[in-house]
XYZ file of C-alpha atoms in Angstrom:
749
model
C -0.593 47.023 -77.809
C -3.410 44.496 -77.580
C -4.947 43.826 -74.150
C -5.865 40.142 -73.965
C -8.528 40.925 -71.331
C -10.501 43.106 -73.796
C -13.423 41.618 -75.789
C -12.530 39.561 -78.824
C -14.085 41.905 -81.427
C -12.081 44.839 -80.033
C -8.865 42.784 -80.208
C -9.648 41.849 -83.877
C -10.293 45.498 -84.858
C -6.991 46.570 -83.319
C -5.095 43.794 -85.090
C -6.660 44.866 -88.442
C -5.472 48.425 -87.826
C -1.967 47.227 -87.041
C -1.826 45.090 -90.186
C -3.089 47.964 -92.340
C -0.461 50.311 -90.907
C 2.300 47.794 -91.572
C 1.131 47.354 -95.182
C 1.191 51.049 -95.807
C 4.642 51.343 -94.391
C 5.875 48.554 -96.616
C 4.444 50.266 -99.682
C 6.117 53.539 -98.800
C 9.447 51.885 -98.301
C 9.082 50.200 -101.653
C 8.387 53.456 -103.406
C 11.211 55.466 -101.948
C 13.744 52.653 -101.598
C 16.837 52.676 -103.781
C 17.004 48.880 -104.019
C 14.070 46.931 -105.337
C 15.444 43.719 -104.025
C 15.738 45.047 -100.448
C 12.218 46.330 -100.569
C 11.052 42.947 -101.755
C 12.798 41.188 -98.863
C 11.251 43.572 -96.344
C 7.819 42.963 -97.804
C 8.287 39.186 -97.586
C 9.404 39.385 -93.915
C 6.551 41.686 -93.051
C 4.090 39.378 -94.765
C 5.371 36.409 -92.696
C 4.847 38.328 -89.451
C 1.348 39.300 -90.564
C 0.462 35.679 -91.316
C 1.784 34.556 -87.907
C -0.278 37.193 -86.133
C -3.292 36.188 -88.221
C -2.938 32.527 -87.190
C -2.639 33.530 -83.492
C -5.781 35.639 -83.760
C -7.697 32.815 -85.411
C -6.570 30.299 -82.759
C -7.523 32.695 -79.944
C -10.888 33.300 -81.599
C -11.566 29.546 -81.734
C -10.626 29.108 -78.061
C -12.885 31.956 -77.002
C -15.734 30.477 -79.047
C -15.236 27.039 -77.472
C -15.066 28.568 -73.951
C -18.316 30.485 -74.624
C -19.969 27.273 -75.806
C -18.710 25.332 -72.721
C -20.015 28.017 -70.391
C -23.420 28.017 -72.026
C -23.501 24.203 -71.990
C -22.532 24.113 -68.259
C -25.219 26.657 -67.375
C -27.773 24.630 -69.323
C -26.656 21.411 -67.590
C -26.867 23.119 -64.181
C -30.340 24.396 -64.981
C -31.410 20.944 -66.170
C -29.939 19.322 -63.026
C -31.639 21.786 -60.700
C -34.922 21.303 -62.564
C -34.599 17.522 -62.193
C -34.074 17.687 -58.405
C -36.940 16.714 -56.113
C -36.408 19.652 -53.797
C -35.936 23.337 -54.261
C -32.389 24.611 -54.903
C -31.006 28.150 -54.953
C -27.386 29.199 -55.540
C -26.194 32.510 -54.124
C -22.967 34.061 -55.371
C -21.410 36.939 -53.441
C -24.613 37.137 -51.377
C -26.917 37.421 -54.440
C -29.184 34.883 -56.090
C -27.427 33.386 -59.095
C -29.876 30.686 -60.123
C -32.764 28.657 -58.655
C -35.055 25.893 -59.895
C -38.792 26.029 -60.443
C -39.605 24.137 -57.225
C -37.862 26.747 -55.123
C -39.510 29.574 -57.023
C -42.999 28.056 -56.829
C -42.818 27.018 -53.156
C -44.258 30.295 -51.913
C -46.450 31.617 -54.784
C -46.981 35.060 -53.295
C -43.218 35.864 -53.425
C -42.207 33.887 -56.541
C -41.923 37.061 -58.672
C -39.427 38.530 -56.212
C -37.120 35.507 -56.495
C -35.094 36.748 -59.465
C -31.346 36.573 -60.132
C -29.469 39.329 -58.285
C -31.765 39.181 -55.228
C -29.765 39.472 -52.006
C -29.952 36.490 -49.658
C -31.116 38.645 -46.724
C -33.987 39.993 -48.879
C -34.820 36.429 -49.938
C -35.191 35.276 -46.311
C -37.145 38.413 -45.448
C -39.566 37.716 -48.315
C -39.969 34.101 -47.110
C -40.732 35.314 -43.598
C -43.433 37.658 -44.943
C -45.091 34.984 -47.089
C -48.715 34.200 -46.305
C -48.103 30.535 -47.126
C -45.612 30.158 -44.252
C -47.297 28.871 -41.061
C -44.454 28.173 -38.583
C -40.682 28.132 -38.531
C -38.742 25.906 -36.102
C -35.834 28.250 -35.637
C -34.926 31.708 -36.904
C -33.960 32.738 -40.460
C -31.555 35.470 -39.371
C -29.817 33.271 -36.797
C -29.440 30.416 -39.272
C -28.023 32.749 -41.948
C -25.511 34.268 -39.518
C -24.430 30.798 -38.386
C -23.969 29.662 -41.995
C -21.874 32.734 -42.817
C -19.618 32.130 -39.806
C -19.150 28.474 -40.634
C -16.167 27.133 -42.516
C -16.364 26.195 -46.195
C -17.816 22.701 -46.420
C -18.769 22.792 -42.730
C -21.875 21.190 -41.284
C -25.238 22.199 -42.704
C -27.491 24.651 -40.835
C -31.076 23.342 -40.881
C -34.515 24.863 -40.349
C -37.946 23.231 -40.484
C -40.910 25.229 -41.854
C -44.586 24.433 -42.043
C -46.663 25.654 -45.014
C -50.374 25.863 -45.433
C -52.079 22.589 -46.228
C -50.026 20.714 -43.554
C -46.947 20.669 -45.741
C -43.479 20.498 -44.129
C -40.072 21.380 -45.568
C -36.518 21.317 -44.249
C -34.241 24.218 -45.278
C -30.483 23.454 -45.371
C -27.831 26.185 -45.663
C -24.182 25.431 -46.490
C -21.193 27.445 -47.713
C -19.624 25.835 -50.804
C -16.867 28.445 -51.229
C -15.798 31.762 -49.807
C -18.407 33.596 -51.970
C -21.046 30.955 -52.691
C -23.845 29.521 -50.555
C -26.395 26.836 -51.428
C -29.944 26.713 -50.092
C -31.799 23.391 -50.344
C -35.495 22.782 -49.700
C -36.482 19.173 -48.915
C -40.085 18.175 -48.392
C -40.569 16.103 -45.226
C -44.384 16.129 -45.127
C -44.632 12.335 -45.360
C -42.100 11.838 -42.558
C -43.818 14.341 -40.259
C -47.234 12.854 -40.883
C -45.952 9.317 -40.328
C -44.227 10.322 -37.064
C -47.389 12.052 -35.941
C -49.439 8.957 -36.700
C -46.954 6.702 -34.893
C -46.946 9.042 -31.922
C -50.729 9.010 -31.717
C -50.754 5.226 -32.046
C -48.085 4.964 -29.371
C -50.096 7.170 -27.062
C -53.129 4.965 -27.612
C -51.110 1.842 -26.902
C -49.567 3.476 -23.851
C -53.055 4.187 -22.563
C -53.889 0.515 -22.994
C -50.640 -0.488 -21.342
C -51.274 1.944 -18.524
C -54.756 0.567 -18.006
C -53.357 -2.981 -17.970
C -50.771 -1.936 -15.409
C -53.460 -0.307 -13.317
C -55.543 -3.460 -13.373
C -52.643 -5.689 -12.298
C -51.316 -3.458 -9.534
C -51.674 -4.679 -5.960
C -52.497 -1.130 -4.955
C -55.746 0.606 -5.825
C -55.254 3.570 -8.175
C -57.712 6.181 -9.422
C -57.062 9.397 -11.337
C -59.281 12.472 -11.427
C -59.379 15.354 -13.884
C -58.833 18.958 -12.732
C -62.626 19.206 -12.534
C -62.743 16.271 -10.100
C -64.117 13.628 -12.499
C -62.880 10.031 -12.565
C -60.615 9.412 -15.564
C -58.973 6.041 -14.925
C -59.149 3.487 -12.119
C -58.623 -0.202 -11.384
C -60.846 -2.713 -9.658
C -58.443 -3.007 -6.724
C -59.245 0.611 -5.793
C -62.991 -0.071 -5.736
C -62.588 -3.312 -3.757
C -60.204 -1.840 -1.170
C -62.484 1.137 -0.566
C -65.730 -0.935 -0.773
C -67.493 1.265 -3.339
C -70.439 0.049 -5.475
C -70.051 -0.163 -9.261
C -72.359 2.798 -9.812
C -70.262 5.004 -7.556
C -66.975 4.428 -9.381
C -67.302 4.982 -13.123
C -65.622 7.261 -15.615
C -66.984 10.745 -15.092
C -67.913 10.116 -11.402
C -67.330 13.110 -9.135
C -64.586 13.033 -6.480
C -66.582 14.992 -3.903
C -69.565 12.705 -4.344
C -67.361 9.672 -3.787
C -65.815 11.168 -0.640
C -69.283 12.045 0.704
C -70.353 8.437 0.158
C -67.329 7.177 2.097
C -68.071 9.525 4.997
C -71.831 8.780 5.120
C -71.405 4.998 5.106
C -68.512 5.118 7.624
C -66.224 3.166 5.329
C -63.443 4.895 7.237
C -63.800 4.224 10.975
C -62.408 7.620 11.930
C -65.577 9.281 10.625
C -65.282 12.223 12.953
C -61.801 12.945 11.595
C -62.825 12.432 7.998
C -62.741 16.086 7.003
C -62.945 16.277 3.246
C -62.373 20.008 3.198
C -59.215 19.673 5.220
C -57.946 16.940 2.924
C -58.599 18.914 -0.221
C -57.098 22.078 1.247
C -53.932 20.264 2.275
C -53.704 18.612 -1.135
C -54.079 22.003 -2.800
C -51.408 23.643 -0.647
C -48.806 20.878 -0.464
C -49.522 18.994 -3.674
C -49.631 15.675 -1.840
C -51.424 13.970 1.019
C -50.523 10.833 2.944
C -52.528 9.227 5.700
C -53.063 5.783 7.230
C -56.739 4.987 7.911
C -58.700 1.997 9.180
C -61.416 0.568 6.956
C -64.768 -0.544 8.341
C -63.765 -4.155 7.612
C -60.773 -3.813 9.910
C -58.163 -3.476 7.198
C -55.481 -0.815 7.461
C -55.104 1.311 4.334
C -52.409 3.749 3.293
C -53.940 6.666 1.370
C -51.659 8.638 -0.958
C -52.919 11.621 -2.959
C -50.790 13.549 -5.466
C -51.534 16.598 -7.575
C -50.889 15.868 -11.269
C -49.172 18.381 -13.585
C -52.444 19.190 -15.357
C -54.158 19.927 -12.055
C -55.794 16.524 -11.667
C -55.446 14.198 -8.682
C -53.993 10.694 -8.345
C -55.320 8.590 -5.462
C -53.552 5.391 -4.377
C -54.782 2.908 -1.782
C -52.534 0.189 -0.387
C -53.543 -2.586 1.981
C -50.991 -2.540 4.821
C -52.899 -4.735 7.249
C -50.223 -7.416 7.396
C -47.512 -4.807 7.577
C -49.321 -3.048 10.426
C -49.773 -6.286 12.314
C -46.137 -7.128 11.766
C -45.184 -3.661 12.959
C -47.270 -4.067 16.080
C -45.762 -7.484 16.721
C -42.317 -6.080 16.087
C -42.954 -3.181 18.445
C -44.124 -5.614 21.100
C -41.073 -7.777 20.556
C -38.877 -4.694 20.613
C -40.444 -3.654 23.886
C -39.898 -7.121 25.317
C -36.375 -7.199 23.942
C -35.727 -3.747 25.335
C -36.787 -4.961 28.756
C -34.526 -7.990 28.416
C -31.632 -5.836 27.191
C -32.166 -3.407 30.044
C -31.965 -6.288 32.481
C -28.945 -7.739 30.642
C -27.335 -4.310 30.596
C -27.709 -4.064 34.334
C -26.138 -7.486 34.709
C -23.331 -6.510 32.301
C -22.681 -3.388 34.332
C -22.373 -5.505 37.428
C -20.099 -7.920 35.592
C -18.100 -5.024 34.187
C -17.681 -3.593 37.656
C -16.588 -7.038 38.850
C -14.197 -7.358 35.906
C -12.800 -3.916 36.590
C -12.207 -4.937 40.188
C -10.562 -8.191 39.072
C -8.455 -6.346 36.489
C -7.329 -3.919 39.128
C -6.407 -6.811 41.388
C -4.601 -8.479 38.475
C -2.783 -5.243 37.695
C -1.684 -4.936 41.303
C -0.670 -8.598 41.310
C 1.207 -8.122 38.046
C 3.015 -5.093 39.404
C 3.905 -7.074 42.499
C 5.108 -9.989 40.366
C 7.129 -7.661 38.129
C 8.540 -5.989 41.204
C 9.407 -9.400 42.628
C 11.089 -10.483 39.365
C 12.899 -7.174 39.143
C 13.925 -7.488 42.767
C 15.119 -11.047 42.136
C 17.066 -9.933 39.067
C 18.619 -7.049 40.953
C 19.351 -9.334 43.857
C 21.071 -11.933 41.669
C 22.987 -9.247 39.808
C 24.081 -7.650 43.080
C 24.708 -10.946 44.813
C 26.613 -12.562 41.935
C 29.854 -11.031 43.168
C 29.224 -12.086 46.770
C 28.118 -15.577 45.668
C 31.134 -16.118 43.445
C 33.661 -14.736 45.918
C 33.549 -17.696 48.366
C 33.336 -20.175 45.475
C 36.413 -18.557 43.954
C 38.273 -18.628 47.294
C 37.288 -22.247 47.883
C 38.450 -23.314 44.407
C 41.792 -21.594 44.910
C 42.231 -23.185 48.357
C 41.144 -26.606 47.036
C 43.653 -26.298 44.185
C 46.379 -25.406 46.686
C 45.306 -28.239 48.979
C 45.192 -30.641 46.048
C 48.810 -29.904 45.140
C 49.857 -30.187 48.792
C 47.927 -33.436 49.426
C 49.146 -35.164 46.285
C 50.278 -38.763 46.912
C 48.832 -38.690 50.419
C 45.817 -40.449 51.859
C 43.891 -37.162 51.630
C 44.205 -36.922 47.829
C 40.955 -38.851 46.991
C 39.029 -36.755 49.505
C 40.389 -33.539 48.004
C 39.452 -34.776 44.507
C 35.866 -35.413 45.635
C 35.789 -31.996 47.283
C 37.018 -30.419 44.029
C 34.284 -32.238 42.071
C 31.591 -31.100 44.494
C 32.672 -27.482 44.202
C 32.777 -27.816 40.405
C 29.126 -28.967 40.469
C 28.227 -26.049 42.728
C 30.037 -23.680 40.383
C 28.232 -25.084 37.327
C 24.813 -24.807 39.030
C 25.558 -21.253 40.162
C 26.592 -20.267 36.638
C 23.337 -21.751 35.293
C 21.229 -19.811 37.779
C 23.085 -16.583 36.999
C 22.705 -17.174 33.245
C 18.946 -17.641 33.634
C 18.745 -14.436 35.654
C 20.684 -12.515 33.029
C 18.594 -13.921 30.178
C 15.423 -12.631 31.844
C 16.772 -9.162 31.119
C 18.462 -10.138 27.870
C 17.257 -6.985 26.078
C 19.661 -5.005 28.223
C 22.563 -7.464 28.491
C 22.885 -8.900 24.967
C 25.171 -6.853 22.713
C 25.817 -8.637 19.365
C 29.144 -7.947 17.683
C 31.584 -9.631 15.316
C 33.029 -12.653 17.184
C 35.834 -14.974 16.127
C 34.603 -18.547 16.706
C 38.158 -19.918 16.826
C 38.967 -17.927 19.955
C 35.845 -19.156 21.768
C 36.385 -22.769 20.683
C 40.009 -22.632 21.826
C 38.938 -21.208 25.203
C 36.373 -23.996 25.724
C 38.955 -26.604 24.718
C 41.455 -25.266 27.253
C 38.847 -25.230 30.043
C 37.372 -28.663 29.366
C 40.516 -30.606 28.399
C 41.386 -31.444 32.032
C 37.816 -32.673 32.579
C 37.987 -34.804 29.436
C 41.315 -36.255 30.500
C 39.969 -37.202 33.907
C 37.005 -38.984 32.287
C 39.122 -40.683 29.673
C 37.290 -38.968 26.797
C 39.087 -37.554 23.751
C 38.167 -33.861 23.191
C 39.105 -32.512 19.745
C 38.510 -29.065 18.283
C 38.792 -28.379 14.549
C 39.998 -24.768 14.435
C 37.838 -22.375 12.413
C 38.715 -18.685 12.541
C 35.459 -17.521 10.948
C 33.618 -14.473 12.301
C 29.943 -14.561 13.252
C 27.445 -12.003 14.521
C 26.684 -12.829 18.170
C 27.238 -11.909 21.794
C 30.708 -13.230 22.797
C 29.896 -13.877 26.464
C 26.610 -15.735 25.923
C 27.874 -17.581 22.847
C 30.895 -18.775 24.843
C 28.602 -20.029 27.617
C 26.409 -21.821 25.041
C 29.357 -23.605 23.447
C 30.707 -24.468 26.871
C 27.343 -25.901 27.969
C 27.127 -28.064 24.832
C 30.666 -29.388 25.318
C 30.123 -30.000 29.051
C 26.870 -31.814 28.246
C 28.639 -33.967 25.625
C 31.513 -34.842 28.004
C 29.085 -35.637 30.821
C 27.116 -38.230 28.827
C 30.034 -39.744 26.875
C 31.484 -42.860 28.556
C 35.206 -43.533 28.986
C 36.960 -44.199 25.720
C 34.506 -42.028 23.774
C 35.170 -38.915 21.754
C 33.796 -35.349 21.552
C 34.442 -33.286 18.411
C 33.807 -29.526 18.004
C 33.874 -27.855 14.582
C 32.115 -25.527 12.108
C 30.457 -25.810 8.703
C 29.596 -23.116 6.154
C 25.941 -22.932 5.008
C 25.675 -20.119 2.497
C 25.632 -16.875 4.458
C 25.468 -18.718 7.795
C 27.871 -20.699 9.964
C 26.832 -23.856 11.840
C 28.844 -24.794 14.937
C 28.518 -28.523 15.678
C 29.339 -30.598 18.758
C 29.566 -34.349 18.026
C 29.787 -37.024 20.694
C 29.712 -40.815 20.928
C 27.646 -40.768 24.102
C 24.494 -42.510 25.225
C 22.278 -40.697 22.684
C 18.739 -39.313 23.003
C 15.495 -40.968 21.919
C 13.204 -39.226 19.441
C 10.497 -38.498 22.014
C 13.057 -36.974 24.421
C 14.589 -34.758 21.707
C 11.498 -32.493 21.866
C 11.765 -31.784 25.592
C 15.458 -31.786 26.444
C 15.558 -27.991 25.913
C 12.975 -27.468 28.652
C 14.110 -26.406 32.109
C 14.838 -29.288 34.510
C 14.061 -31.817 31.755
C 16.299 -34.846 31.219
C 16.123 -37.829 28.890
C 14.885 -41.154 30.241
C 18.265 -42.860 29.755
C 20.174 -40.257 31.797
C 21.562 -41.768 35.032
C 20.573 -40.213 38.340
C 22.799 -37.526 39.799
C 24.088 -36.349 36.431
C 22.790 -32.786 36.591
C 19.565 -30.837 37.040
C 18.761 -30.255 33.341
C 19.471 -26.535 32.958
C 22.397 -26.495 30.488
C 20.458 -27.165 27.278
C 17.590 -24.913 28.453
C 20.051 -22.039 28.840
C 21.509 -22.758 25.386
C 18.043 -22.714 23.809
C 16.974 -19.512 25.576
C 20.269 -17.785 24.760
C 20.087 -18.691 21.066
C 16.466 -17.550 20.820
C 17.466 -14.138 22.199
C 20.405 -13.970 19.778
C 18.402 -15.151 16.775
C 20.388 -18.397 16.388
C 18.861 -21.764 15.487
C 19.554 -24.786 17.718
C 19.126 -28.315 16.355
C 19.835 -31.828 17.600
C 20.277 -35.179 15.851
C 20.725 -38.229 17.977
C 20.372 -42.008 18.152
C 20.407 -43.942 21.424
C 23.627 -45.884 21.900
C 25.336 -44.158 18.947
C 25.717 -40.501 19.955
C 24.389 -36.997 19.354
C 25.075 -33.910 17.258
C 24.087 -30.490 18.647
C 24.371 -27.549 16.236
C 23.957 -23.769 16.500
C 23.366 -21.880 13.229
C 24.534 -18.238 13.278
C 24.736 -15.388 10.809
C 28.192 -14.885 9.348
C 29.667 -11.448 9.974
C 29.293 -9.308 6.837
C 32.598 -8.219 5.328
C 34.700 -10.272 7.778
C 36.754 -13.090 6.260
C 38.155 -16.017 8.177
C 41.423 -14.978 9.789
C 44.531 -17.192 9.976
C 44.594 -19.278 13.108
C 47.457 -17.374 14.596
C 45.515 -14.143 14.153
C 43.209 -14.966 17.085
C 44.744 -14.834 20.492
C 45.375 -18.246 22.008
C 46.416 -18.969 25.572
C 49.803 -20.658 25.659
C 50.209 -24.117 27.086
C 50.703 -24.550 30.822
C 54.283 -24.046 31.892
C 55.163 -26.166 34.889
C 58.310 -24.213 35.837
C 58.203 -22.092 38.977
C 57.089 -18.464 38.645
C 59.976 -16.252 39.651
C 57.783 -13.146 39.436
C 56.682 -10.337 41.723
C 52.876 -10.332 41.643
C 50.753 -7.589 43.182
C 47.241 -8.839 44.109
C 44.420 -6.364 44.938
C 41.360 -8.123 46.438
C 38.995 -6.770 49.097
C 37.757 -10.210 50.229
C 40.282 -11.576 52.795
C 39.490 -15.255 52.043
C 39.941 -14.808 48.290
C 43.082 -12.738 48.881
C 44.503 -15.462 51.145
C 43.651 -18.195 48.638
C 45.240 -16.290 45.747
C 48.337 -15.595 47.810
C 48.812 -19.268 48.855
C 48.276 -20.566 45.280
C 50.607 -18.033 43.660
C 53.277 -18.664 46.281
C 52.856 -22.396 45.668
C 53.624 -21.684 41.992
C 56.833 -19.931 43.156
C 55.810 -16.284 42.867
C 56.520 -13.492 45.343
C 53.116 -12.050 46.231
C 52.275 -8.630 47.656
C 48.660 -8.781 48.880
C 46.594 -5.568 49.098
C 42.925 -5.016 49.963
C 42.717 -1.547 48.373
C 44.415 0.664 45.817
C 46.037 2.744 48.564
C 47.589 -0.374 50.127
C 48.810 -1.476 46.713
C 50.461 1.909 46.132
C 52.158 1.555 49.528
C 53.648 -1.817 48.481
C 54.881 -0.283 45.236
C 56.555 2.561 47.052
C 58.129 0.158 49.554
C 59.487 -2.014 46.733
C 60.755 0.974 44.816
C 60.041 -0.824 41.570
C 57.118 -1.991 39.446
C 55.702 -5.498 39.951
C 55.971 -8.015 37.127
C 52.180 -8.310 36.902
C 49.098 -6.979 38.665
C 45.970 -9.070 39.522
C 42.971 -6.936 40.618
C 39.352 -7.560 41.538
C 36.853 -5.239 39.832
C 34.601 -4.436 42.788
C 36.614 -3.100 45.763
C 35.521 -1.435 48.973
C 34.320 2.169 49.291
C 33.281 2.379 45.618
C 36.761 1.683 44.280
C 37.118 -0.357 41.111
C 39.918 -2.501 39.786
C 40.410 -0.502 36.597
C 41.066 2.681 38.569
C 43.452 0.751 40.885
C 45.368 -0.553 37.828
C 45.589 2.975 36.401
C 46.856 4.305 39.783
C 49.590 1.637 40.056
C 50.707 2.252 36.482
C 50.821 5.978 37.112
C 52.893 5.406 40.282
C 55.306 3.080 38.482
C 55.457 5.120 35.296
C 55.185 1.995 33.106
C 52.377 -0.040 31.538
C 52.384 -2.842 34.105
C 50.742 -6.033 32.693
C 47.416 -6.516 34.427
C 44.603 -9.065 34.702
C 41.137 -8.066 35.933
C 39.406 -10.855 37.909
C 35.700 -10.249 38.346
C 32.194 -11.730 38.454
C 30.993 -9.104 35.953
C 30.401 -10.764 32.566
C 29.261 -7.676 30.646
C 30.777 -6.677 27.317
C 31.379 -3.178 28.620
C 34.166 -4.429 30.886
C 35.732 -6.372 27.998
C 35.687 -3.254 25.828
C 37.183 -1.209 28.657
C 39.937 -3.786 29.053
C 40.663 -3.618 25.323
C 40.941 0.177 25.546
C 43.032 0.319 28.757
C 45.235 -2.696 28.136
C 44.246 -5.327 30.709
C 42.852 -8.847 30.353
C 39.631 -10.044 31.967
C 39.037 -13.358 33.733
C 35.669 -14.203 35.242
C 35.141 -15.756 38.649
C 35.475 -18.507 39.695
C 38.944 -18.410 38.111
C 40.047 -21.371 36.028
C 43.589 -22.015 37.250
C 44.295 -23.867 34.019
C 43.914 -20.514 32.277
C 45.289 -18.189 34.939
C 48.827 -19.575 35.032
C 49.387 -19.641 31.246
C 47.932 -16.141 30.982
C 50.301 -14.830 33.663
C 53.256 -16.492 31.903
C 52.255 -15.051 28.548
C 51.634 -11.500 29.757
C 54.892 -11.335 31.784
C 57.063 -12.883 29.081
C 55.557 -11.525 25.910
C 53.646 -8.332 26.752
C 56.255 -5.596 27.025
C 55.272 -2.941 29.599
C 56.046 -0.066 27.262
C 53.894 -1.459 24.467
C 50.896 -2.366 26.575
C 49.157 -4.763 24.113
C 45.532 -5.514 24.666
C 44.462 -8.994 25.720
C 40.772 -9.829 25.862
C 40.917 -13.322 27.329
C 37.763 -14.323 29.135
């Protein structure tokens, strides 16, 4: 019934009406009521409600009175604060002037009457712009007001600087204090502006002094002219360089007059070219002028003229006499040097032509040398079979003769003949190894190799030699796998053992074994021989080099050289430790095969011991060389075998057909006549017989390809010259233990 938003006096009048109506109602109920007591109770209750309402009205009246007093006090405090401020202040609410102080109102007297509460802010700025007391504004009122309106509440202040009459300066700051309110502050900055202006003028004066001091201390002569052509600033160096009298070069002197003086007194030697009009025209068109002139005193001057921004001219003179002389001297030296270089160039061309001719001759010589080496390599490779064939035949015949001449007067002679052929065989193997190592990139094929098999093979080959010399040869079996080439590694081990046996006296000992060194394996050959001095240890691996204590006739010095070259190609490390009179230790360090563990000793194939019983076997021999075929036949027959000799695969098939049965074993040369090969002959005989006849390939070819082919096709490989100490046990083993139907693979070398 009572709206709290209405004015207080209206609320009080309405409450009085309500109370009066309630009183009248109570009186009427009292008059017409049947019970006096009930009427009395109603009156009491109604009176309590009236008192409560009265107290609420009084409390509300007090609060409204206090709020009105606070508002008036706050407005008075705000007015006092604004009056106490040094600058002008104006508060705009909802875009209209709410309140301002006297400073703001009196700033522009001609518009002070218009600055009344309720004035729109746009009209306020328009009135300020129209004021006669406003001289300049650095900025724009409308732009500043729009920027302030777009800014966030409490954002940065938008500032303007205005100048008033009497050289007074003020800064106007605009800032939004709420969504509806905006404050405008006027701060006087007259003192700051005047002080900055004074400092600027003082700085300009000092800069002029500094500039004059710089001019005076410059090595170049400098003079500036006004747009009217009058001298403004110069230094003494300019007057001295140009040779002008004091009266000619003063402040206010005319440029044209000075140039006329220079031309009339021939201060510039090129007087006929001294065209002042041309100079000035060029300076006017291009804004700069640069020219080198010669002074009457002989000095060379660089003249630089520049048009200044205000239209004046800056002239600069620089003495370049020394520079000119140096340039002339340099040009002369350059000319002389050019002549020398031209002559040297001609000589270099002649030398280059000579070098080109020599290089061409060297290239031809190199090609010839490479062709010769290639021819030699091809010759040795092609001739190895032919060279080893007679050696092989001779060894077989000597072995047969040795058995036949035993306990006769010819036995010592046969032994010497056997030793001579062994030396020839060793030397031939060394020469062939060197030839193969020259093309090692093509012949070396590293693979996983079981060292135990190679060590066992060397032991079997060299045991007879050790027994003849009275030297004990021991091998500590080690079935570890290494990464190397089996053929060349076998030859290296064999060379080390042969070398140790050769230089170990009777009663000595040679020991071969292996040691683990992390991820590597070191094969060692120990001997109790004559030893090697420290100075000889550095050269024993050279070709044809021997230690000083080596007796004459004990070799040509190729074995260790071949070992060193082979190991370098394979990436192995060769070392030697030795002491004269005590013995030597040669070692070869190799990389252990990854993922391959040492196998049990019986896992690697070993050649059985020599069986002295007679061979009651049928042996088919295929060999195209008649001498080798004859020697094989005699030796095998001496061992008790029945031999069918054939020079070709066709002849071998004829023998098989005549026998009507398969031979016990087949021995075949690899290279036969008319392009035939031993592997194809073995395959033909097996096909004719219908069984996997045991077979041994005897060849001079030492490549790994033939070994791999033998592993695939089931035949063993022996290299020429054949070691009889290995041939007989291998025949016994293959006939007795290699069943024809199984066809196991044997890779003996």
